[in-house]
Amino acid sequence: MNTATKIVTSRAPVKEVIKDASMMKQKEMMAAHYDRLTSAPETGAKVAATFVPGNLNELLMCFDLVNNLPEVNAIQNGLRRTSGSFVLEAEKIGHSEDVCTYVKSDIGMMAKGNIAPNGKKFPNPDVLLLSYTGCFTFMKWFELLREQYKCETIMLHTPYMGDGKITKNMTDYMVKQLKDDVIPTLERVSGVKFDIDRLREYLKKSTKAEDDLVRVLQSAKAKPSPIDAYFGGIYYIGPIFGAFRGTEDAIDYYRFLREEVDDRLAKGQGPVTPDGDMGKEKYRLVVEGPPNYTNFRQFWKMFYDEGAVVVASSYTKVGGVYDFGFRHDPDKPLETLAEYCLGVYTNRSLPMRIDMLVNYINEYEADGLLINSIKSCNSFSAGQLLMMREVEKRTGKPAAFVESDLVDPRYFSAANIKNRLESYFQMIDQKRAGAEAAA
């Protein structure tokens, strides 16, 4: 199955950008979603704004609400290289340089007309739903949005997994919030009566898509890995972490993606990069932290030019840790929503995060850990040096540290990152040579 599509960019010099057929399919899905979202004022559809960690898309669909995710919009602006001007606009308004650049990109975009990727204006949300899952910045972000839009705001508080486990008291506490506050408010805003059987049907669809996503992610255990679980993984998680989980579109997409990856796996092929097939796999890495989006392709190229593939990453778990066994359960619909929120990566303690990274290094036979520390993201960056040292100690594998930002182009130093990566790859080579000499 030949699934790679060549796209000729409009910039000179002309260069072909290679994309998998699954990436093209996802692009069409996103375009249709933005069209539905921006046409809400004409169609009369109500709009909910929420975030990826703790995104209750199945519940929102029960009320015919169109889901708008501000952080996804910030990522889209970063990839399109429009976020820089939005960040500056937000700072001009008074937001600090240290504030999360997702927030500043969103605030700046609103100040400059609030235009969606399709060139049309975003509609004002009818309700803000914050499933608080460990990121304090998200709570402050919603306070700013509430002030801007003067709409209904719901907070679903998720207890922190400080002890590394989910208890019945935690789920009971969250289910009570769903029953007493979240669902009644969504009913009032939407004018739609809640139907728990409708929720069960959406959850059944979620489970099917989740199964295929896990199969794709775990294909990276093969040598060579048919996927890059960080740069490619950003695309793989898009539909299920956003506005498509619980839909037939998501089932179709992940079935299509799984078949595409299975085909590469059967042929012994590595990942498809923007420049085509990666070629020989030389280094297998686990990456902690979000990527930089303003220079996404340039950042990725620094890896595949050296034959480095990311076989597992923590960032692709911010919207759910499905590869550790979680699935939405239609037989206990409200409890499973609570368990989903409790388990996302941002709600996990540092010891849990370290355990996850150690597990990935061992299970995926990685050569080491790379941390991309994000200047404006305290939720990820706090404790990363401790995590790096602990992972090194427990696995015996080398670790390294690079720095960038989410969607602020001022904090991407290509030369600095490239030098650190090259030094890290040399460290891996030396570690291998030492192991071979000792054998």
Tab-separated table of C-alpha atoms in Angstrom:
chain	number	residue	atom	x	y	z
A	1	MET	CA	0.000	0.000	0.000
A	2	ASN	CA	1.617	3.232	-1.149
A	3	THR	CA	0.399	5.862	1.318
A	4	ALA	CA	2.855	8.728	0.875
A	5	THR	CA	1.660	11.879	-0.849
A	6	LYS	CA	3.938	14.571	-2.249
A	7	ILE	CA	2.947	18.194	-1.707
A	8	VAL	CA	4.741	21.005	-3.514
A	9	THR	CA	5.043	24.098	-1.359
A	10	SER	CA	4.434	27.530	-2.857
A	11	ARG	CA	7.673	29.008	-1.548
A	12	ALA	CA	10.841	29.206	-3.604
A	13	PRO	CA	12.890	27.164	-3.978
A	14	VAL	CA	10.296	24.511	-4.747
A	15	LYS	CA	10.626	21.535	-2.448
A	16	GLU	CA	8.490	18.461	-2.048
A	17	VAL	CA	7.009	17.825	1.380
A	18	ILE	CA	6.132	14.182	1.960
A	19	LYS	CA	2.987	13.355	3.928
A	20	ASP	CA	1.382	10.027	4.739
A	21	ALA	CA	-2.113	9.452	3.402
A	22	SER	CA	-3.284	9.395	7.037
A	23	MET	CA	-1.936	12.918	7.508
A	24	MET	CA	-3.880	14.086	4.474
A	25	LYS	CA	-7.019	12.398	5.828
A	26	GLN	CA	-6.572	14.132	9.169
A	27	LYS	CA	-6.066	17.481	7.437
A	28	GLU	CA	-9.442	17.046	5.729
A	29	MET	CA	-11.065	16.149	9.063
A	30	MET	CA	-9.652	19.249	10.745
A	31	ALA	CA	-10.749	21.485	7.866
A	32	ALA	CA	-14.308	20.134	8.116
A	33	HIS	CA	-14.298	20.667	11.881
A	34	TYR	CA	-13.174	24.288	11.588
A	35	ASP	CA	-15.850	24.889	8.947
A	36	ARG	CA	-18.500	23.468	11.277
A	37	LEU	CA	-17.147	25.521	14.163
A	38	THR	CA	-16.977	28.851	12.342
A	39	SER	CA	-20.421	28.359	10.789
A	40	ALA	CA	-22.043	27.960	14.220
A	41	PRO	CA	-23.570	31.477	14.180
A	42	GLU	CA	-25.375	30.606	10.930
A	43	THR	CA	-26.397	27.044	11.861
A	44	GLY	CA	-27.407	27.911	15.416
A	45	ALA	CA	-25.048	25.333	16.921
A	46	LYS	CA	-23.862	25.995	20.465
A	47	VAL	CA	-20.100	26.012	21.146
A	48	ALA	CA	-18.133	24.710	24.125
A	49	ALA	CA	-14.477	25.521	24.784
A	50	THR	CA	-12.367	23.019	26.682
A	51	PHE	CA	-8.794	21.667	26.895
A	52	VAL	CA	-7.049	18.496	25.735
A	53	PRO	CA	-6.151	17.043	29.167
A	54	GLY	CA	-9.529	16.036	30.553
A	55	ASN	CA	-11.369	16.712	27.282
A	56	LEU	CA	-14.890	15.273	27.735
A	57	ASN	CA	-15.769	15.234	24.062
A	58	GLU	CA	-18.265	12.363	24.365
A	59	LEU	CA	-20.189	14.251	27.045
A	60	LEU	CA	-20.237	17.482	25.039
A	61	MET	CA	-21.634	15.647	22.009
A	62	CYS	CA	-24.562	14.477	24.139
A	63	PHE	CA	-25.678	18.120	24.155
A	64	ASP	CA	-24.990	18.781	20.447
A	65	LEU	CA	-22.185	21.176	21.416
A	66	VAL	CA	-19.351	21.877	18.967
A	67	ASN	CA	-15.988	21.485	20.718
A	68	ASN	CA	-13.418	24.273	20.378
A	69	LEU	CA	-10.017	23.609	21.973
A	70	PRO	CA	-7.937	26.790	22.511
A	71	GLU	CA	-4.609	24.954	22.881
A	72	VAL	CA	-5.182	23.149	19.560
A	73	ASN	CA	-5.784	26.546	17.972
A	74	ALA	CA	-2.496	27.773	19.454
A	75	ILE	CA	-0.699	24.734	18.014
A	76	GLN	CA	-2.244	25.396	14.605
A	77	ASN	CA	-1.007	28.991	14.788
A	78	GLY	CA	2.453	27.768	15.778
A	79	LEU	CA	2.658	25.372	12.843
A	80	ARG	CA	1.502	28.159	10.525
A	81	ARG	CA	4.064	30.521	12.089
A	82	THR	CA	1.466	33.110	12.979
A	83	SER	CA	1.739	32.612	16.748
A	84	GLY	CA	4.748	34.907	17.148
A	85	SER	CA	2.781	38.057	16.369
A	86	PHE	CA	-0.063	36.898	18.634
A	87	VAL	CA	2.357	36.332	21.532
A	88	LEU	CA	3.777	39.834	21.071
A	89	GLU	CA	0.258	41.273	20.976
A	90	ALA	CA	-0.582	39.598	24.284
A	91	GLU	CA	2.606	40.935	25.860
A	92	LYS	CA	1.715	44.402	24.572
A	93	ILE	CA	-1.621	44.071	26.407
A	94	GLY	CA	0.285	43.281	29.599
A	95	HIS	CA	0.915	39.531	29.810
A	96	SER	CA	4.348	38.545	31.115
A	97	GLU	CA	7.065	36.904	29.022
A	98	ASP	CA	6.921	33.952	31.417
A	99	VAL	CA	3.240	33.184	30.785
A	100	CYS	CA	2.460	30.001	28.819
A	101	THR	CA	2.692	30.884	25.133
A	102	TYR	CA	-0.404	28.806	24.336
A	103	VAL	CA	-2.286	31.332	26.463
A	104	LYS	CA	-0.600	34.357	24.890
A	105	SER	CA	-1.136	33.040	21.370
A	106	ASP	CA	-4.844	32.610	22.132
A	107	ILE	CA	-5.219	36.018	23.812
A	108	GLY	CA	-3.268	37.732	21.022
A	109	MET	CA	-5.352	35.965	18.380
A	110	MET	CA	-8.539	37.253	20.018
A	111	ALA	CA	-7.114	40.777	20.089
A	112	LYS	CA	-6.327	40.548	16.370
A	113	GLY	CA	-9.762	39.421	15.238
A	114	ASN	CA	-9.940	35.788	16.474
A	115	ILE	CA	-9.575	34.315	13.001
A	116	ALA	CA	-9.612	30.518	12.588
A	117	PRO	CA	-7.270	28.582	10.234
A	118	ASN	CA	-9.977	28.645	7.535
A	119	GLY	CA	-9.912	32.450	7.475
A	120	LYS	CA	-13.275	32.841	9.241
A	121	LYS	CA	-13.944	34.280	12.677
A	122	PHE	CA	-14.175	31.925	15.639
A	123	PRO	CA	-17.591	32.060	17.307
A	124	ASN	CA	-17.853	33.109	20.929
A	125	PRO	CA	-18.262	30.068	23.196
A	126	ASP	CA	-21.582	29.489	24.920
A	127	VAL	CA	-19.899	27.585	27.745
A	128	LEU	CA	-16.385	27.035	29.092
A	129	LEU	CA	-15.729	23.552	30.504
A	130	LEU	CA	-12.492	23.170	32.422
A	131	SER	CA	-11.681	19.636	33.531
A	132	TYR	CA	-8.845	20.700	35.817
A	133	THR	CA	-6.118	18.066	35.502
A	134	GLY	CA	-3.041	19.453	37.186
A	135	CYS	CA	-2.189	22.458	35.011
A	136	PHE	CA	-2.854	25.603	37.061
A	137	THR	CA	-2.271	27.775	33.985
A	138	PHE	CA	-5.375	26.322	32.336
A	139	MET	CA	-7.482	27.550	35.224
A	140	LYS	CA	-6.103	31.087	34.907
A	141	TRP	CA	-6.542	30.875	31.117
A	142	PHE	CA	-10.235	30.147	31.546
A	143	GLU	CA	-10.578	33.059	33.941
A	144	LEU	CA	-9.318	35.295	31.135
A	145	LEU	CA	-11.722	33.687	28.650
A	146	ARG	CA	-14.628	34.059	31.068
A	147	GLU	CA	-13.802	37.742	31.436
A	148	GLN	CA	-13.630	38.088	27.645
A	149	TYR	CA	-16.781	36.183	26.688
A	150	LYS	CA	-19.026	36.612	29.775
A	151	CYS	CA	-20.403	33.086	29.305
A	152	GLU	CA	-21.234	30.139	31.569
A	153	THR	CA	-18.147	28.540	33.103
A	154	ILE	CA	-17.937	25.035	34.566
A	155	MET	CA	-15.007	23.628	36.496
A	156	LEU	CA	-14.719	19.892	36.987
A	157	HIS	CA	-12.099	19.465	39.669
A	158	THR	CA	-9.856	16.408	39.281
A	159	PRO	CA	-8.016	15.213	42.425
A	160	TYR	CA	-4.255	15.000	41.995
A	161	MET	CA	-2.768	11.487	41.902
A	162	GLY	CA	-0.101	12.275	44.464
A	163	ASP	CA	-0.051	8.708	45.795
A	164	GLY	CA	0.025	7.144	42.339
A	165	LYS	CA	-3.378	5.495	42.385
A	166	ILE	CA	-7.038	6.213	41.711
A	167	THR	CA	-9.324	5.613	44.698
A	168	LYS	CA	-13.094	5.166	44.887
A	169	ASN	CA	-13.350	8.422	46.822
A	170	MET	CA	-11.738	10.249	43.883
A	171	THR	CA	-14.115	8.859	41.281
A	172	ASP	CA	-17.151	9.334	43.556
A	173	TYR	CA	-16.152	12.973	44.082
A	174	MET	CA	-15.910	13.566	40.340
A	175	VAL	CA	-19.128	11.705	39.482
A	176	LYS	CA	-20.963	13.871	42.027
A	177	GLN	CA	-19.662	16.992	40.270
A	178	LEU	CA	-20.789	15.610	36.915
A	179	LYS	CA	-24.288	14.867	38.212
A	180	ASP	CA	-24.790	17.980	40.349
A	181	ASP	CA	-23.041	20.677	38.338
A	182	VAL	CA	-21.575	19.777	34.945
A	183	ILE	CA	-24.518	17.962	33.339
A	184	PRO	CA	-27.266	20.325	34.630
A	185	THR	CA	-25.310	23.354	33.374
A	186	LEU	CA	-24.749	21.773	29.960
A	187	GLU	CA	-28.466	20.962	29.779
A	188	ARG	CA	-29.346	24.565	30.562
A	189	VAL	CA	-26.890	26.056	28.072
A	190	SER	CA	-27.717	23.679	25.219
A	191	GLY	CA	-31.414	23.120	25.782
A	192	VAL	CA	-30.786	19.387	25.284
A	193	LYS	CA	-31.775	16.811	27.907
A	194	PHE	CA	-28.970	14.464	28.954
A	195	ASP	CA	-29.322	10.889	27.669
A	196	ILE	CA	-26.926	8.456	29.345
A	197	ASP	CA	-27.521	5.818	26.653
A	198	ARG	CA	-26.340	8.312	24.047
A	199	LEU	CA	-23.175	8.777	26.105
A	200	ARG	CA	-22.687	5.002	26.233
A	201	GLU	CA	-22.820	4.800	22.435
A	202	TYR	CA	-20.171	7.488	22.054
A	203	LEU	CA	-17.955	5.717	24.605
A	204	LYS	CA	-18.216	2.451	22.648
A	205	LYS	CA	-16.892	4.276	19.597
A	206	SER	CA	-14.083	5.813	21.653
A	207	THR	CA	-12.890	2.385	22.748
A	208	LYS	CA	-12.584	1.174	19.147
A	209	ALA	CA	-10.441	4.144	18.158
A	210	GLU	CA	-8.344	3.833	21.328
A	211	ASP	CA	-7.523	0.195	20.527
A	212	ASP	CA	-6.161	1.131	17.106
A	213	LEU	CA	-4.190	4.096	18.472
A	214	VAL	CA	-2.455	1.838	20.982
A	215	ARG	CA	-1.589	-0.640	18.243
A	216	VAL	CA	-0.001	2.202	16.274
A	217	LEU	CA	1.987	3.516	19.246
A	218	GLN	CA	3.206	0.067	20.260
A	219	SER	CA	4.415	-0.675	16.722
A	220	ALA	CA	7.477	1.385	17.737
A	221	LYS	CA	8.735	-1.637	19.685
A	222	ALA	CA	9.768	-3.108	16.332
A	223	LYS	CA	13.225	-2.545	14.848
A	224	PRO	CA	13.169	-0.451	12.820
A	225	SER	CA	10.219	1.444	14.223
A	226	PRO	CA	7.658	2.201	11.490
A	227	ILE	CA	6.659	5.421	13.262
A	228	ASP	CA	8.158	8.370	15.064
A	229	ALA	CA	6.174	8.482	18.299
A	230	TYR	CA	6.961	12.147	19.018
A	231	PHE	CA	6.978	14.147	15.792
A	232	GLY	CA	4.722	11.702	13.967
A	233	GLY	CA	2.887	11.039	17.211
A	234	ILE	CA	1.678	14.655	17.312
A	235	TYR	CA	-0.396	13.882	14.245
A	236	TYR	CA	-1.547	10.484	15.496
A	237	ILE	CA	-3.057	11.864	18.703
A	238	GLY	CA	-4.753	14.843	17.029
A	239	PRO	CA	-8.249	13.419	16.395
A	240	ILE	CA	-8.585	11.399	19.590
A	241	PHE	CA	-7.301	14.165	21.857
A	242	GLY	CA	-9.496	16.757	20.154
A	243	ALA	CA	-13.004	17.011	18.772
A	244	PHE	CA	-13.299	13.523	17.224
A	245	ARG	CA	-13.129	11.014	20.061
A	246	GLY	CA	-16.421	9.137	20.205
A	247	THR	CA	-17.206	9.614	16.509
A	248	GLU	CA	-17.284	7.370	13.445
A	249	ASP	CA	-14.691	9.696	11.901
A	250	ALA	CA	-12.255	8.754	14.642
A	251	ILE	CA	-12.910	5.032	14.158
A	252	ASP	CA	-12.319	5.354	10.411
A	253	TYR	CA	-9.171	7.442	10.845
A	254	TYR	CA	-7.481	5.143	13.351
A	255	ARG	CA	-8.364	2.039	11.360
A	256	PHE	CA	-6.836	3.692	8.301
A	257	LEU	CA	-3.744	4.777	10.273
A	258	ARG	CA	-3.295	1.303	11.775
A	259	GLU	CA	-3.426	-0.316	8.330
A	260	GLU	CA	-0.910	2.216	7.028
A	261	VAL	CA	1.494	1.519	9.891
A	262	ASP	CA	0.966	-2.252	9.686
A	263	ASP	CA	1.967	-2.066	6.026
A	264	ARG	CA	5.220	-0.247	6.870
A	265	LEU	CA	5.852	-2.701	9.692
A	266	ALA	CA	5.437	-5.699	7.369
A	267	LYS	CA	7.871	-4.166	4.889
A	268	GLY	CA	10.453	-3.380	7.571
A	269	GLN	CA	10.245	0.336	6.827
A	270	GLY	CA	10.984	3.219	9.167
A	271	PRO	CA	8.932	6.409	9.604
A	272	VAL	CA	7.914	8.762	6.822
A	273	THR	CA	9.480	12.191	7.379
A	274	PRO	CA	8.815	15.475	5.533
A	275	ASP	CA	11.769	14.504	3.305
A	276	GLY	CA	10.556	10.957	2.649
A	277	ASP	CA	11.561	7.659	4.249
A	278	MET	CA	13.932	8.215	7.157
A	279	GLY	CA	16.433	5.616	6.097
A	280	LYS	CA	18.505	3.527	8.489
A	281	GLU	CA	17.531	3.704	12.151
A	282	LYS	CA	20.591	4.511	14.242
A	283	TYR	CA	19.283	5.845	17.554
A	284	ARG	CA	16.094	4.989	19.466
A	285	LEU	CA	14.982	7.683	21.908
A	286	VAL	CA	12.310	8.387	24.489
A	287	VAL	CA	11.358	12.069	24.687
A	288	GLU	CA	9.862	13.961	27.623
A	289	GLY	CA	8.134	17.299	27.096
A	290	PRO	CA	6.148	19.011	24.331
A	291	PRO	CA	7.738	19.873	20.974
A	292	ASN	CA	8.406	23.295	19.523
A	293	TYR	CA	5.754	24.062	16.908
A	294	THR	CA	7.047	27.230	15.250
A	295	ASN	CA	10.067	25.317	13.900
A	296	PHE	CA	8.512	21.877	13.990
A	297	ARG	CA	9.877	20.571	10.716
A	298	GLN	CA	13.379	21.973	11.332
A	299	PHE	CA	13.393	20.421	14.818
A	300	TRP	CA	12.326	17.031	13.451
A	301	LYS	CA	14.966	17.175	10.711
A	302	MET	CA	17.718	17.432	13.328
A	303	PHE	CA	16.655	13.970	14.466
A	304	TYR	CA	16.043	12.088	11.231
A	305	ASP	CA	19.170	13.490	9.585
A	306	GLU	CA	21.109	11.631	12.306
A	307	GLY	CA	19.022	8.464	12.005
A	308	ALA	CA	17.297	9.147	15.332
A	309	VAL	CA	13.720	8.002	15.822
A	310	VAL	CA	11.576	8.630	18.890
A	311	VAL	CA	9.969	5.347	19.935
A	312	ALA	CA	7.922	6.725	22.850
A	313	SER	CA	7.083	10.116	24.321
A	314	SER	CA	5.287	11.520	27.331
A	315	TYR	CA	3.658	14.415	25.488
A	316	THR	CA	1.515	12.064	23.426
A	317	LYS	CA	-0.101	10.995	26.731
A	318	VAL	CA	-1.426	14.412	27.814
A	319	GLY	CA	-4.864	13.457	26.511
A	320	GLY	CA	-4.886	9.873	27.788
A	321	VAL	CA	-2.578	6.992	28.709
A	322	TYR	CA	-4.244	4.359	26.586
A	323	ASP	CA	-1.075	2.313	26.119
A	324	PHE	CA	-1.084	1.660	29.876
A	325	GLY	CA	-4.462	-0.030	29.639
A	326	PHE	CA	-7.079	2.676	30.072
A	327	ARG	CA	-10.152	2.447	27.851
A	328	HIS	CA	-13.412	4.349	28.128
A	329	ASP	CA	-15.971	1.930	29.582
A	330	PRO	CA	-19.581	2.344	28.359
A	331	ASP	CA	-20.839	0.133	31.191
A	332	LYS	CA	-19.911	2.802	33.755
A	333	PRO	CA	-20.149	6.005	31.700
A	334	LEU	CA	-19.722	8.703	34.337
A	335	GLU	CA	-17.116	6.797	36.328
A	336	THR	CA	-15.044	6.233	33.194
A	337	LEU	CA	-15.035	9.964	32.413
A	338	ALA	CA	-13.709	10.567	35.919
A	339	GLU	CA	-11.029	7.876	35.558
A	340	TYR	CA	-9.990	9.319	32.217
A	341	CYS	CA	-9.418	12.776	33.722
A	342	LEU	CA	-7.595	11.332	36.720
A	343	GLY	CA	-5.158	9.362	34.577
A	344	VAL	CA	-3.906	11.941	32.072
A	345	TYR	CA	-0.191	12.714	32.149
A	346	THR	CA	-0.462	16.224	33.601
A	347	ASN	CA	-2.306	14.826	36.636
A	348	ARG	CA	0.434	12.318	37.415
A	349	SER	CA	3.050	12.811	40.130
A	350	LEU	CA	6.772	13.003	39.359
A	351	PRO	CA	7.384	9.415	40.578
A	352	MET	CA	4.618	8.203	38.216
A	353	ARG	CA	6.140	10.140	35.326
A	354	ILE	CA	9.572	8.700	36.064
A	355	ASP	CA	8.122	5.168	36.176
A	356	MET	CA	6.500	5.769	32.782
A	357	LEU	CA	9.737	6.976	31.173
A	358	VAL	CA	11.757	4.099	32.658
A	359	ASN	CA	9.150	1.651	31.388
A	360	TYR	CA	9.334	3.130	27.888
A	361	ILE	CA	13.130	2.975	27.772
A	362	ASN	CA	13.166	-0.657	28.834
A	363	GLU	CA	10.137	-1.909	26.907
A	364	TYR	CA	10.977	-0.095	23.657
A	365	GLU	CA	14.731	-0.834	23.967
A	366	ALA	CA	15.617	2.843	23.687
A	367	ASP	CA	19.162	4.198	23.774
A	368	GLY	CA	18.264	6.952	26.204
A	369	LEU	CA	16.054	9.846	27.286
A	370	LEU	CA	15.898	13.312	25.766
A	371	ILE	CA	14.079	16.136	27.545
A	372	ASN	CA	12.815	19.141	25.626
A	373	SER	CA	12.282	21.658	28.405
A	374	ILE	CA	9.683	24.276	27.511
A	375	LYS	CA	10.442	27.762	28.797
A	376	SER	CA	6.840	28.758	29.445
A	377	CYS	CA	5.341	25.405	30.509
A	378	ASN	CA	5.736	24.860	34.244
A	379	SER	CA	3.386	21.880	34.169
A	380	PHE	CA	5.980	19.920	32.199
A	381	SER	CA	9.265	21.630	33.062
A	382	ALA	CA	9.019	21.508	36.845
A	383	GLY	CA	11.114	18.617	38.100
A	384	GLN	CA	12.541	17.580	34.724
A	385	LEU	CA	16.188	17.673	35.842
A	386	LEU	CA	15.323	15.418	38.776
A	387	MET	CA	13.436	13.127	36.403
A	388	MET	CA	16.404	12.995	34.033
A	389	ARG	CA	18.874	11.994	36.772
A	390	GLU	CA	16.524	9.376	38.207
A	391	VAL	CA	15.868	7.803	34.796
A	392	GLU	CA	19.611	7.683	34.101
A	393	LYS	CA	20.224	6.000	37.449
A	394	ARG	CA	17.485	3.389	37.008
A	395	THR	CA	18.141	2.479	33.370
A	396	GLY	CA	21.862	3.059	32.955
A	397	LYS	CA	21.042	4.877	29.717
A	398	PRO	CA	22.307	8.397	28.931
A	399	ALA	CA	19.969	11.394	29.077
A	400	ALA	CA	20.178	14.886	27.637
A	401	PHE	CA	18.423	18.224	27.930
A	402	VAL	CA	17.470	20.768	25.257
A	403	GLU	CA	15.374	23.919	25.618
A	404	SER	CA	12.798	25.630	23.428
A	405	ASP	CA	9.233	26.878	23.702
A	406	LEU	CA	5.775	25.867	22.520
A	407	VAL	CA	4.741	28.550	20.032
A	408	ASP	CA	7.126	31.474	20.658
A	409	PRO	CA	9.737	31.537	17.856
A	410	ARG	CA	12.059	33.755	19.923
A	411	TYR	CA	13.022	30.785	22.079
A	412	PHE	CA	14.057	28.339	19.395
A	413	SER	CA	17.838	28.391	18.924
A	414	ALA	CA	18.548	25.938	16.098
A	415	ALA	CA	22.337	26.055	16.491
A	416	ASN	CA	22.199	25.458	20.239
A	417	ILE	CA	19.757	22.551	19.948
A	418	LYS	CA	21.673	20.969	17.076
A	419	ASN	CA	24.946	21.131	19.019
A	420	ARG	CA	23.368	19.522	22.069
A	421	LEU	CA	21.777	16.763	19.988
A	422	GLU	CA	25.043	15.984	18.214
A	423	SER	CA	26.824	15.799	21.576
A	424	TYR	CA	24.102	13.518	22.882
A	425	PHE	CA	24.375	11.145	19.930
A	426	GLN	CA	28.144	10.996	20.496
A	427	MET	CA	27.443	10.135	24.133
A	428	ILE	CA	25.234	7.245	23.023
A	429	ASP	CA	27.955	6.027	20.656
A	430	GLN	CA	30.514	6.128	23.468
A	431	LYS	CA	28.166	4.259	25.789
A	432	ARG	CA	27.683	1.573	23.166
A	433	ALA	CA	31.415	1.305	22.530
A	434	GLY	CA	32.072	0.927	26.247
A	435	ALA	CA	29.445	-1.792	26.552
A	436	GLU	CA	30.886	-3.686	23.570
A	437	ALA	CA	34.410	-3.462	24.995
A	438	ALA	CA	33.233	-4.801	28.337
A	439	ALA	CA	31.324	-7.676	26.752
